[in-house]
Amino acid sequence: MTAQLNNFDIILFGATGDLAMRKLLPCLYQAHAAGLLHPEGRILGVSRSKLDTAGFLEKIHSDSKIHIKTHFSEEMWQSFVRRIQYLTVDVNNLSDFERLAQTVKARTQTDNVVIYLSTAPKFFAPACEHLAKVGLNGSNVRIVLEKPLGTDLASSQQINADVAQYFQEQQIYRIDHYLGKENLQNVLPLRFGNIFFEPVWNRDFVQSVQITIAEQLGVEERGEFYDSTGALRDMVQNHIMQMLCFVAMERPKSLGADDVRDEKLKVVAALKPMTANDVARNVIRAQYTAANGLKGYLQEHNVPADSRTETYVAIRAEIDTPRWQGVPFYLRTGKRMPSRSAEIVLNFKPQAKPLFGANANRLVIRLQPDETISTTWWVKQVGSGLDVQAATMTLDMAQVSDERRAEAYELLLREVIDGRLNLFNRRDELEKAWEWVMPILDYWATTPDKPCEYPAQSWGPQEAKDLLARDGNAWLEDQQ
Ligand code: NAP
């Protein structure tokens, strides 16, 4: 059972934007409908558009309500929107912030103020400066920073430095919505709450680890955005890095936010740095090509015909710790894959002298589309003799509990309201992750090599298969 949250004011910058309409407001609605929001909790939508509250409510009635897929009733919606007020605030205009501060301060009994910056990061610095000028950066204020937090190490450092001028690290909640996924969080209890996993979770027993985020969609209408971003920045530096940290970290001293984040930081810091030669050998970038009636990346709307932006990346990484020395971690993500999935695979080593001639065991932790944990076992074939066959045992999280499973954004919003930092990135973690990916970005920026190719709706280029074959390994879909 989840308890009701503290009282709050959420000031939602970018309230008229796509993210607010599609995710943030629907997620707040769900928390409201589930009775989790304090009855007095209030949502102040702010953005540049000159609307009054009635106009904003009309807008969200048409643009946001349609994204609420479950537990919707018009009556519940009406009770939800009674929490909402709208103010026009241009981040560049101090007097708008003075009105905002008056509105917030007119309210008594607010336990905490959550400021959610769902705007382009270029607005973070002026917004923070103006918030501080009007006194909206006190110890009861938390600030949520939406991704992307930079496009490289320098820009990320700049954003962090700008915000740090006005807010303490303990007030800063950096969003990576993968951290809101239940089955990623489940990795810690799985590893450290069950006696039989921890003893084999290391180089003595694990042959390799694979982390995949596969998207079925192409770049759709977002060609311009995507072409300046690419798969490495869009998925690896943030989401895949979080998955890697949960799989590879040591047991934290406690479940306190800083103890957990300290251990995650140590994983990122222990990733072997890559030289240009390492990038050439251990990183594959690729673009999807036309196939199965689908366009290739270079034919997509707003993508330059000579673009070298990767829609797929596969990396062979290593973590230089006693636990993981020599174990390859294969990280990959791609668009236009055959299906949508996010999963972590631990391939265990084959037995040295197998009595049954069987192969190795495998553990798959799936974050999406379904949330499952599967183990592959070798069991006796029915009939005479002792021949064995592979069998998979799957724990389906949807069957473990009847509790409503919240979307990642809802869970994260609830964590901010309650002031828990565990599921948010600390500055040092984020910057270390950028440090590790920078040699890859630098190499790609300077090499004349073109990306490899893979047909739309395939699992990636041959070169990525070869990357694993070199170690005698194969991607999950190629394993028997
Ligand atoms: P968007 O649809 O372009 O909306 C931008 C918002 O910023 C609008 O509400 C806009 O207000 C506001 N804004 C622009 N200039 C402003 C100013 N000078 N003062 C105050 N407000 C201003 O963007 P979005 O898709 O919601 O994305 C917001 C951020 O989240 C971006 O950094 C994006 O990369 C990130 N993000 C988005 C998604 C997604 O699915 N959309 C997912 C992950 C991360 P007006 O409309 O009133 O001008």
Short mmCIF file of C-alpha atoms and ligand atoms in Angstrom, two decimals:
data_model
loop_
_atom_site.label_atom_id
_atom_site.label_comp_id
_atom_site.label_asym_id
_atom_site.label_seq_id
_atom_site.Cartn_x
_atom_site.Cartn_y
_atom_site.Cartn_z
CA MET A 1 0.00 0.00 0.00
CA THR A 2 1.24 3.48 -0.80
CA ALA A 3 0.60 6.24 1.72
CA GLN A 4 -0.65 9.69 0.87
CA LEU A 5 2.10 12.15 0.05
CA ASN A 6 3.08 15.38 1.80
CA ASN A 7 1.32 18.59 1.01
CA PHE A 8 2.89 20.37 -1.95
CA ASP A 9 2.88 23.07 -4.57
CA ILE A 10 4.15 21.92 -7.95
CA ILE A 11 5.21 24.73 -10.23
CA LEU A 12 5.26 23.17 -13.65
CA PHE A 13 7.35 25.15 -16.14
CA GLY A 14 6.59 24.16 -19.73
CA ALA A 15 2.99 23.42 -18.73
CA THR A 16 1.75 23.95 -22.29
CA GLY A 17 4.46 21.71 -23.77
CA ASP A 18 4.31 18.21 -25.16
CA LEU A 19 5.85 16.47 -22.15
CA ALA A 20 3.44 18.12 -19.72
CA MET A 21 0.44 17.26 -21.88
CA ARG A 22 1.42 13.69 -22.67
CA LYS A 23 3.07 12.59 -19.45
CA LEU A 24 3.30 14.94 -16.49
CA LEU A 25 -0.32 16.03 -16.17
CA PRO A 26 -1.73 12.55 -16.92
CA CYS A 27 0.65 11.08 -14.32
CA LEU A 28 -0.41 13.63 -11.73
CA TYR A 29 -4.01 12.78 -12.59
CA GLN A 30 -3.30 9.09 -11.90
CA ALA A 31 -1.73 9.88 -8.53
CA HIS A 32 -4.77 12.05 -7.74
CA ALA A 33 -7.23 9.36 -8.87
CA ALA A 34 -5.43 6.82 -6.70
CA GLY A 35 -5.92 9.12 -3.70
CA LEU A 36 -2.16 9.59 -3.27
CA LEU A 37 -1.99 13.37 -3.51
CA HIS A 38 -2.52 15.49 -0.41
CA PRO A 39 -5.98 17.08 -0.69
CA GLU A 40 -4.49 20.57 -0.50
CA GLY A 41 -1.69 19.90 -2.98
CA ARG A 42 -1.71 22.39 -5.83
CA ILE A 43 -0.37 22.46 -9.36
CA LEU A 44 0.67 25.78 -10.82
CA GLY A 45 1.10 25.47 -14.56
CA VAL A 46 3.40 28.14 -15.96
CA SER A 47 4.64 28.94 -19.45
CA ARG A 48 4.93 31.82 -21.87
CA SER A 49 1.46 31.54 -23.41
CA LYS A 50 -0.89 34.27 -22.36
CA LEU A 51 -3.67 32.19 -20.90
CA ASP A 52 -5.74 32.45 -17.77
CA THR A 53 -6.56 29.41 -15.64
CA ALA A 54 -9.83 28.79 -17.49
CA GLY A 55 -8.02 28.92 -20.85
CA PHE A 56 -5.34 26.53 -19.62
CA LEU A 57 -7.94 24.09 -18.30
CA GLU A 58 -9.64 24.19 -21.68
CA LYS A 59 -6.32 23.43 -23.35
CA ILE A 60 -5.50 20.47 -21.13
CA HIS A 61 -9.05 19.20 -21.48
CA SER A 62 -8.42 18.83 -25.20
CA ASP A 63 -4.65 18.13 -25.28
CA SER A 64 -3.82 16.21 -22.11
CA LYS A 65 -6.95 14.31 -21.11
CA ILE A 66 -6.67 12.15 -24.23
CA HIS A 67 -3.40 10.72 -22.88
CA ILE A 68 -5.05 9.30 -19.78
CA LYS A 69 -5.57 5.69 -20.77
CA THR A 70 -6.80 4.14 -17.51
CA HIS A 71 -8.89 5.05 -14.47
CA PHE A 72 -10.47 8.00 -16.25
CA SER A 73 -13.76 9.51 -15.25
CA GLU A 74 -15.00 12.99 -16.01
CA GLU A 75 -15.92 13.43 -12.35
CA MET A 76 -12.38 12.52 -11.25
CA TRP A 77 -10.94 14.84 -13.91
CA GLN A 78 -13.06 17.70 -12.56
CA SER A 79 -11.83 17.08 -9.02
CA PHE A 80 -8.24 16.86 -10.34
CA VAL A 81 -8.35 20.18 -12.19
CA ARG A 82 -9.55 21.98 -9.06
CA ARG A 83 -5.91 21.70 -7.97
CA ILE A 84 -4.69 23.54 -11.06
CA GLN A 85 -3.99 27.20 -11.58
CA TYR A 86 -2.15 28.82 -14.47
CA LEU A 87 0.22 31.78 -14.58
CA THR A 88 1.97 33.32 -17.55
CA VAL A 89 5.70 33.35 -16.80
CA ASP A 90 8.42 34.12 -19.30
CA VAL A 91 11.65 32.72 -17.86
CA ASN A 92 13.46 35.85 -19.02
CA ASN A 93 11.13 38.24 -17.22
CA LEU A 94 11.82 38.90 -13.53
CA SER A 95 8.49 40.61 -12.89
CA ASP A 96 6.67 37.42 -13.94
CA PHE A 97 8.60 35.60 -11.22
CA GLU A 98 7.58 38.21 -8.65
CA ARG A 99 3.94 37.41 -9.41
CA LEU A 100 4.73 33.73 -9.22
CA ALA A 101 6.37 34.12 -5.80
CA GLN A 102 3.38 36.10 -4.51
CA THR A 103 1.04 33.33 -5.63
CA VAL A 104 3.12 30.65 -3.96
CA LYS A 105 3.71 32.59 -0.79
CA ALA A 106 0.03 33.55 -0.47
CA ARG A 107 -0.49 29.95 0.44
CA THR A 108 0.03 28.86 4.01
CA GLN A 109 0.95 25.38 5.19
CA THR A 110 2.83 24.30 2.07
CA ASP A 111 5.23 21.59 3.19
CA ASN A 112 7.25 21.75 0.07
CA VAL A 113 7.49 23.44 -3.27
CA VAL A 114 8.45 21.38 -6.30
CA ILE A 115 9.62 23.32 -9.32
CA TYR A 116 9.62 21.14 -12.43
CA LEU A 117 11.60 22.61 -15.34
CA SER A 118 10.01 20.84 -18.31
CA THR A 119 11.58 23.21 -20.79
CA ALA A 120 14.62 23.25 -23.04
CA PRO A 121 17.79 23.30 -20.86
CA LYS A 122 18.79 26.73 -22.20
CA PHE A 123 16.03 28.10 -19.93
CA PHE A 124 17.38 26.49 -16.76
CA ALA A 125 19.92 29.22 -15.97
CA PRO A 126 17.56 32.23 -16.29
CA ALA A 127 14.76 30.33 -14.54
CA CYS A 128 17.01 29.44 -11.58
CA GLU A 129 18.43 32.92 -11.33
CA HIS A 130 14.98 34.49 -11.26
CA LEU A 131 13.60 31.89 -8.86
CA ALA A 132 16.43 32.73 -6.46
CA LYS A 133 15.88 36.47 -6.86
CA VAL A 134 12.27 36.11 -5.72
CA GLY A 135 13.18 33.76 -2.87
CA LEU A 136 11.90 30.57 -4.45
CA ASN A 137 15.04 28.56 -3.70
CA GLY A 138 14.75 28.06 0.07
CA SER A 139 15.31 24.73 1.76
CA ASN A 140 11.67 23.68 1.24
CA VAL A 141 12.07 24.07 -2.55
CA ARG A 142 13.07 21.13 -4.80
CA ILE A 143 13.96 21.64 -8.41
CA VAL A 144 13.42 18.97 -11.04
CA LEU A 145 15.54 19.10 -14.19
CA GLU A 146 14.15 17.37 -17.27
CA LYS A 147 16.57 15.70 -19.66
CA PRO A 148 18.57 16.27 -21.79
CA LEU A 149 21.11 17.58 -19.30
CA GLY A 150 23.65 18.59 -21.88
CA THR A 151 24.85 17.22 -25.17
CA ASP A 152 28.42 16.59 -24.03
CA LEU A 153 30.55 16.87 -20.90
CA ALA A 154 31.12 20.62 -21.19
CA SER A 155 27.45 21.52 -21.70
CA SER A 156 26.40 19.19 -18.91
CA GLN A 157 28.93 20.76 -16.54
CA GLN A 158 27.65 24.18 -17.54
CA ILE A 159 24.01 23.31 -16.79
CA ASN A 160 24.99 21.81 -13.45
CA ALA A 161 27.13 24.82 -12.56
CA ASP A 162 24.34 27.24 -13.50
CA VAL A 163 21.79 25.47 -11.33
CA ALA A 164 24.29 25.01 -8.48
CA GLN A 165 24.68 28.78 -8.17
CA TYR A 166 21.15 28.93 -6.77
CA PHE A 167 20.24 25.45 -5.50
CA GLN A 168 22.04 22.99 -3.22
CA GLU A 169 22.70 19.50 -4.65
CA GLN A 170 20.23 18.06 -2.10
CA GLN A 171 17.48 20.17 -3.72
CA ILE A 172 18.18 19.00 -7.28
CA TYR A 173 16.22 16.11 -8.87
CA ARG A 174 17.65 15.16 -12.28
CA ILE A 175 15.19 13.10 -14.25
CA ASP A 176 16.07 9.85 -15.96
CA HIS A 177 12.72 8.15 -16.33
CA TYR A 178 14.35 4.71 -16.53
CA LEU A 179 14.98 5.04 -12.81
CA GLY A 180 11.21 5.14 -12.37
CA LYS A 181 10.83 1.69 -13.92
CA GLU A 182 9.83 -0.87 -11.30
CA ASN A 183 11.84 -3.72 -12.72
CA LEU A 184 15.04 -1.71 -12.83
CA GLN A 185 14.59 -0.86 -9.16
CA ASN A 186 13.90 -4.55 -8.64
CA VAL A 187 17.51 -5.38 -9.52
CA LEU A 188 18.65 -4.32 -6.05
CA PRO A 189 16.29 -6.58 -4.04
CA LEU A 190 16.91 -9.35 -6.56
CA ARG A 191 20.66 -9.15 -6.04
CA PHE A 192 20.99 -8.18 -2.42
CA GLY A 193 17.76 -9.56 -0.95
CA ASN A 194 18.06 -13.14 -2.22
CA ILE A 195 20.83 -15.36 -1.01
CA PHE A 196 21.28 -17.31 -4.22
CA PHE A 197 22.17 -14.54 -6.64
CA GLU A 198 24.90 -12.53 -4.92
CA PRO A 199 27.41 -15.44 -4.67
CA VAL A 200 27.36 -15.97 -8.46
CA TRP A 201 27.08 -12.32 -9.49
CA ASN A 202 30.72 -11.85 -10.45
CA ARG A 203 33.53 -12.69 -12.87
CA ASP A 204 33.91 -16.23 -11.55
CA PHE A 205 30.43 -17.19 -12.77
CA VAL A 206 29.31 -14.57 -15.28
CA GLN A 207 30.59 -14.93 -18.83
CA SER A 208 29.09 -11.71 -20.19
CA VAL A 209 26.37 -9.14 -19.59
CA GLN A 210 24.16 -7.69 -22.30
CA ILE A 211 22.06 -4.56 -21.91
CA THR A 212 19.64 -3.72 -24.70
CA ILE A 213 17.17 -0.94 -25.33
CA ALA A 214 15.43 -1.62 -28.63
CA GLU A 215 12.87 0.66 -30.22
CA GLN A 216 10.56 -0.47 -32.96
CA LEU A 217 9.87 3.05 -34.18
CA GLY A 218 12.12 5.03 -36.50
CA VAL A 219 12.70 8.74 -36.02
CA GLU A 220 9.12 9.55 -37.13
CA GLU A 221 8.61 13.34 -37.27
CA ARG A 222 11.59 14.08 -35.05
CA GLY A 223 14.30 13.84 -37.72
CA GLU A 224 15.76 17.25 -36.98
CA PHE A 225 16.00 16.66 -33.23
CA TYR A 226 17.30 13.14 -33.66
CA ASP A 227 19.93 14.02 -36.20
CA SER A 228 21.62 16.35 -33.74
CA THR A 229 21.35 13.77 -30.95
CA GLY A 230 21.89 10.16 -32.06
CA ALA A 231 21.54 6.90 -30.16
CA LEU A 232 24.58 7.33 -27.91
CA ARG A 233 23.36 10.60 -26.39
CA ASP A 234 19.69 9.64 -26.50
CA MET A 235 19.99 6.27 -24.74
CA VAL A 236 23.46 5.14 -23.70
CA GLN A 237 24.82 8.01 -21.65
CA ASN A 238 21.67 8.05 -19.53
CA HIS A 239 19.28 5.07 -19.56
CA ILE A 240 21.72 2.28 -20.42
CA MET A 241 24.21 3.71 -17.94
CA GLN A 242 21.58 3.47 -15.18
CA MET A 243 20.83 -0.13 -16.09
CA LEU A 244 24.54 -0.88 -16.05
CA CYS A 245 24.95 0.71 -12.63
CA PHE A 246 22.20 -1.36 -11.04
CA VAL A 247 23.60 -4.59 -12.45
CA ALA A 248 27.23 -3.89 -11.66
CA MET A 249 27.25 -1.90 -8.41
CA GLU A 250 28.47 -3.23 -5.10
CA ARG A 251 26.11 -3.61 -2.17
CA PRO A 252 25.44 -0.10 -0.80
CA LYS A 253 26.00 0.59 2.91
CA SER A 254 22.29 1.42 3.21
CA LEU A 255 19.39 2.23 0.93
CA GLY A 256 19.89 5.94 1.62
CA ALA A 257 20.08 8.05 -1.55
CA ASP A 258 23.75 8.94 -1.19
CA ASP A 259 24.89 5.44 -0.29
CA VAL A 260 23.18 4.04 -3.40
CA ARG A 261 24.42 6.87 -5.59
CA ASP A 262 27.96 6.51 -4.23
CA GLU A 263 28.00 2.90 -5.43
CA LYS A 264 26.57 3.82 -8.84
CA LEU A 265 29.23 6.48 -9.22
CA LYS A 266 31.94 3.91 -8.50
CA VAL A 267 30.67 1.74 -11.37
CA VAL A 268 30.78 4.58 -13.88
CA ALA A 269 34.20 5.65 -12.60
CA ALA A 270 35.47 2.08 -13.03
CA LEU A 271 34.40 1.80 -16.68
CA LYS A 272 37.62 1.38 -18.62
CA PRO A 273 38.29 4.63 -20.47
CA MET A 274 38.45 4.26 -24.24
CA THR A 275 41.28 5.41 -26.48
CA ALA A 276 40.57 6.13 -30.16
CA ASN A 277 41.80 2.60 -30.95
CA ASP A 278 39.41 1.14 -28.38
CA VAL A 279 36.51 3.05 -29.92
CA ALA A 280 37.43 1.80 -33.40
CA ARG A 281 37.57 -1.76 -32.10
CA ASN A 282 34.81 -1.87 -29.48
CA VAL A 283 32.10 0.52 -30.66
CA ILE A 284 29.82 -0.04 -33.64
CA ARG A 285 27.60 2.75 -34.91
CA ALA A 286 25.04 2.14 -37.61
CA GLN A 287 22.02 3.54 -39.44
CA TYR A 288 18.91 1.67 -40.54
CA THR A 289 18.37 1.29 -44.26
CA ALA A 290 15.14 0.90 -46.21
CA ALA A 291 13.57 -2.54 -45.85
CA ASN A 292 10.19 -4.18 -45.33
CA GLY A 293 8.41 -1.20 -46.85
CA LEU A 294 10.04 1.21 -44.37
CA LYS A 295 12.28 4.15 -45.22
CA GLY A 296 15.94 4.19 -44.37
CA TYR A 297 17.23 6.79 -41.91
CA LEU A 298 18.75 8.93 -44.66
CA GLN A 299 15.38 9.14 -46.42
CA GLU A 300 13.53 10.32 -43.28
CA HIS A 301 12.00 13.79 -43.18
CA ASN A 302 14.49 16.49 -42.04
CA VAL A 303 17.49 14.15 -42.06
CA PRO A 304 20.39 15.32 -44.27
CA ALA A 305 21.18 12.80 -47.03
CA ASP A 306 24.83 12.66 -45.88
CA SER A 307 24.08 12.38 -42.14
CA ARG A 308 26.42 10.23 -40.09
CA THR A 309 24.23 10.25 -36.99
CA GLU A 310 23.87 6.77 -35.51
CA THR A 311 20.44 5.21 -35.04
CA TYR A 312 22.14 2.18 -33.51
CA VAL A 313 25.14 1.75 -31.29
CA ALA A 314 26.75 -1.32 -29.75
CA ILE A 315 29.61 -1.07 -27.28
CA ARG A 316 31.86 -3.63 -25.67
CA ALA A 317 32.65 -2.14 -22.27
CA GLU A 318 34.63 -3.40 -19.31
CA ILE A 319 34.44 -2.53 -15.65
CA ASP A 320 37.75 -2.46 -13.88
CA THR A 321 36.78 -3.82 -10.45
CA PRO A 322 37.62 -7.08 -8.70
CA ARG A 323 34.02 -8.24 -9.24
CA TRP A 324 33.95 -7.64 -12.99
CA GLN A 325 37.55 -7.78 -14.20
CA GLY A 326 37.56 -9.20 -17.74
CA VAL A 327 33.78 -9.64 -18.09
CA PRO A 328 32.51 -7.98 -21.27
CA PHE A 329 29.46 -5.76 -20.90
CA TYR A 330 27.75 -5.44 -24.28
CA LEU A 331 25.58 -2.35 -24.46
CA ARG A 332 23.34 -1.64 -27.42
CA THR A 333 20.40 0.43 -28.49
CA GLY A 334 18.73 0.99 -31.81
CA LYS A 335 15.75 2.33 -33.65
CA ARG A 336 13.73 0.27 -36.14
CA MET A 337 14.47 -3.00 -34.39
CA PRO A 338 12.09 -5.95 -34.81
CA SER A 339 10.43 -5.27 -31.43
CA ARG A 340 10.45 -2.83 -28.54
CA SER A 341 12.28 -4.02 -25.46
CA ALA A 342 14.58 -3.09 -22.63
CA GLU A 343 16.42 -5.89 -20.93
CA ILE A 344 19.48 -7.03 -19.05
CA VAL A 345 20.92 -10.46 -19.76
CA LEU A 346 23.45 -12.27 -17.59
CA ASN A 347 25.03 -15.18 -19.41
CA PHE A 348 26.61 -17.50 -16.90
CA LYS A 349 29.72 -19.50 -17.67
CA PRO A 350 29.40 -23.06 -18.89
CA GLN A 351 30.38 -25.69 -16.34
CA ALA A 352 34.00 -26.82 -16.56
CA LYS A 353 33.20 -30.55 -16.76
CA PRO A 354 29.51 -30.87 -17.50
CA LEU A 355 27.96 -34.14 -16.48
CA PHE A 356 25.00 -33.60 -18.77
CA GLY A 357 26.63 -31.89 -21.73
CA ALA A 358 24.28 -29.01 -21.12
CA ASN A 359 25.01 -25.41 -21.86
CA ALA A 360 25.20 -22.46 -19.49
CA ASN A 361 22.45 -20.78 -17.48
CA ARG A 362 21.01 -17.40 -18.28
CA LEU A 363 19.12 -14.72 -16.39
CA VAL A 364 17.05 -12.11 -18.21
CA ILE A 365 15.61 -9.06 -16.46
CA ARG A 366 13.11 -7.37 -18.70
CA LEU A 367 11.96 -3.80 -18.04
CA GLN A 368 9.68 -3.48 -21.03
CA PRO A 369 7.36 -4.20 -22.71
CA ASP A 370 6.58 -6.65 -19.89
CA GLU A 371 8.28 -6.71 -16.51
CA THR A 372 9.68 -10.18 -15.99
CA ILE A 373 12.67 -12.02 -14.58
CA SER A 374 13.48 -15.26 -16.40
CA THR A 375 16.04 -17.93 -15.69
CA THR A 376 17.03 -20.63 -18.12
CA TRP A 377 17.63 -24.03 -16.55
CA TRP A 378 18.68 -27.45 -17.77
CA VAL A 379 16.16 -30.12 -16.85
CA LYS A 380 15.70 -33.77 -17.62
CA GLN A 381 13.95 -34.67 -20.84
CA VAL A 382 10.88 -36.80 -20.30
CA GLY A 383 11.49 -40.47 -20.99
CA SER A 384 14.33 -42.91 -20.61
CA GLY A 385 17.86 -41.78 -19.93
CA LEU A 386 19.15 -38.52 -18.51
CA ASP A 387 19.32 -36.25 -21.51
CA VAL A 388 18.55 -32.64 -20.66
CA GLN A 389 16.75 -29.77 -22.32
CA ALA A 390 16.55 -26.04 -21.68
CA ALA A 391 13.52 -24.74 -19.78
CA THR A 392 12.71 -21.18 -18.82
CA MET A 393 11.15 -20.12 -15.54
CA THR A 394 9.59 -16.68 -15.68
CA LEU A 395 8.52 -14.47 -12.83
CA ASP A 396 5.94 -12.06 -14.20
CA MET A 397 5.79 -9.00 -11.98
CA ALA A 398 2.23 -8.25 -13.06
CA GLN A 399 1.22 -11.45 -11.27
CA VAL A 400 3.22 -10.79 -8.13
CA SER A 401 0.95 -8.00 -6.95
CA ASP A 402 -2.48 -6.64 -7.79
CA GLU A 403 -1.34 -3.12 -6.91
CA ARG A 404 -1.71 -0.59 -9.68
CA ARG A 405 1.65 -0.21 -11.43
CA ALA A 406 2.40 3.45 -11.92
CA GLU A 407 4.12 4.83 -15.00
CA ALA A 408 7.73 5.84 -14.43
CA TYR A 409 6.95 9.58 -14.49
CA GLU A 410 4.22 9.20 -11.88
CA LEU A 411 6.51 7.30 -9.57
CA LEU A 412 9.23 9.91 -9.99
CA LEU A 413 6.83 12.80 -9.38
CA ARG A 414 5.68 11.10 -6.18
CA GLU A 415 9.29 10.63 -5.09
CA VAL A 416 10.02 14.33 -5.58
CA ILE A 417 6.93 15.35 -3.63
CA ASP A 418 8.10 13.13 -0.79
CA GLY A 419 11.69 14.33 -1.03
CA ARG A 420 13.45 11.06 -1.82
CA LEU A 421 16.51 11.46 -4.03
CA ASN A 422 17.28 7.77 -4.63
CA LEU A 423 15.81 7.69 -8.12
CA PHE A 424 17.53 10.84 -9.37
CA ASN A 425 21.00 11.35 -10.72
CA ARG A 426 23.60 13.14 -8.71
CA ARG A 427 25.81 15.63 -10.49
CA ASP A 428 29.00 13.58 -10.15
CA GLU A 429 27.34 10.44 -11.60
CA LEU A 430 26.03 12.35 -14.58
CA GLU A 431 29.32 14.06 -15.35
CA LYS A 432 31.30 10.82 -14.97
CA ALA A 433 28.96 9.17 -17.49
CA TRP A 434 29.61 12.00 -19.93
CA GLU A 435 33.36 11.67 -19.33
CA TRP A 436 33.18 8.02 -20.37
CA VAL A 437 31.21 8.59 -23.58
CA MET A 438 33.21 11.63 -24.73
CA PRO A 439 36.02 9.67 -26.46
CA ILE A 440 33.34 7.94 -28.54
CA LEU A 441 31.75 11.22 -29.57
CA ASP A 442 35.18 12.75 -30.24
CA TYR A 443 36.25 9.80 -32.37
CA TRP A 444 33.08 9.89 -34.44
CA ALA A 445 33.41 13.63 -34.93
CA THR A 446 36.87 13.23 -36.43
CA THR A 447 36.83 9.92 -38.27
CA PRO A 448 35.87 9.88 -41.94
CA ASP A 449 34.31 6.41 -41.49
CA LYS A 450 30.65 6.11 -42.34
CA PRO A 451 28.26 4.32 -39.97
CA CYS A 452 27.55 0.65 -40.68
CA GLU A 453 24.13 -0.31 -42.00
CA TYR A 454 21.29 -2.57 -40.91
CA PRO A 455 17.97 -3.19 -42.61
CA ALA A 456 14.93 -1.68 -40.88
CA GLN A 457 13.32 -4.29 -38.58
CA SER A 458 16.54 -6.23 -38.07
CA TRP A 459 18.57 -6.58 -34.87
CA GLY A 460 21.44 -4.41 -36.09
CA PRO A 461 24.46 -4.66 -38.35
CA GLN A 462 26.62 -7.73 -38.92
CA GLU A 463 29.52 -5.80 -37.36
CA ALA A 464 27.69 -5.85 -34.00
CA LYS A 465 27.33 -9.63 -34.22
CA ASP A 466 31.03 -9.86 -35.03
CA LEU A 467 31.84 -7.76 -31.96
CA LEU A 468 30.48 -10.53 -29.73
CA ALA A 469 31.60 -13.42 -31.94
CA ARG A 470 35.17 -12.22 -31.38
CA ASP A 471 34.76 -13.22 -27.70
CA GLY A 472 32.88 -16.42 -28.57
CA ASN A 473 29.58 -14.79 -27.52
CA ALA A 474 26.30 -13.94 -29.26
CA TRP A 475 23.41 -11.51 -28.73
CA LEU A 476 20.40 -13.00 -26.98
CA GLU A 477 18.34 -13.46 -30.16
CA ASP A 478 21.21 -15.47 -31.67
CA GLN A 479 21.64 -17.76 -28.65
CA GLN A 480 19.88 -21.12 -28.71
P1 NAP B 1 7.77 21.76 -26.05
O1 NAP B 1 6.55 21.02 -26.44
O2 NAP B 1 8.53 22.50 -27.09
O3 NAP B 1 7.35 22.80 -24.91
C1 NAP B 1 8.24 23.76 -24.43
C2 NAP B 1 7.60 24.49 -23.25
O4 NAP B 1 8.51 25.50 -22.86
C3 NAP B 1 6.29 25.16 -23.59
O5 NAP B 1 5.40 25.04 -22.50
C4 NAP B 1 6.70 26.61 -23.77
O6 NAP B 1 5.70 27.55 -23.41
C5 NAP B 1 7.79 26.72 -22.73
N1 NAP B 1 8.63 27.89 -23.01
C6 NAP B 1 9.33 28.16 -24.15
N2 NAP B 1 9.94 29.34 -24.02
C7 NAP B 1 9.65 29.81 -22.79
C8 NAP B 1 9.97 30.99 -22.09
N3 NAP B 1 10.77 31.95 -22.59
N4 NAP B 1 9.46 31.15 -20.84
C9 NAP B 1 8.67 30.21 -20.29
N5 NAP B 1 8.31 29.08 -20.91
C10 NAP B 1 8.79 28.89 -22.15
O7 NAP B 1 8.81 20.83 -25.32
P2 NAP B 1 8.55 19.42 -24.60
O8 NAP B 1 8.49 18.36 -25.60
O9 NAP B 1 7.44 19.56 -23.63
O10 NAP B 1 9.92 19.22 -23.83
C11 NAP B 1 10.33 19.97 -22.72
C12 NAP B 1 11.70 19.47 -22.30
O11 NAP B 1 11.57 18.11 -21.94
C13 NAP B 1 12.73 19.52 -23.44
O12 NAP B 1 13.99 19.79 -22.91
C14 NAP B 1 12.68 18.11 -24.00
O13 NAP B 1 13.89 17.75 -24.62
C15 NAP B 1 12.44 17.31 -22.75
N6 NAP B 1 11.80 16.02 -22.96
C16 NAP B 1 10.66 15.91 -23.68
C17 NAP B 1 10.07 14.68 -23.88
C18 NAP B 1 8.80 14.54 -24.64
O14 NAP B 1 8.34 13.39 -24.77
N7 NAP B 1 8.22 15.59 -25.13
C19 NAP B 1 10.66 13.53 -23.31
C20 NAP B 1 11.82 13.67 -22.56
C21 NAP B 1 12.38 14.92 -22.39
P3 NAP B 1 4.72 28.20 -24.52
O15 NAP B 1 4.14 27.02 -25.27
O16 NAP B 1 3.70 28.86 -23.68
O17 NAP B 1 5.54 29.08 -25.36
#
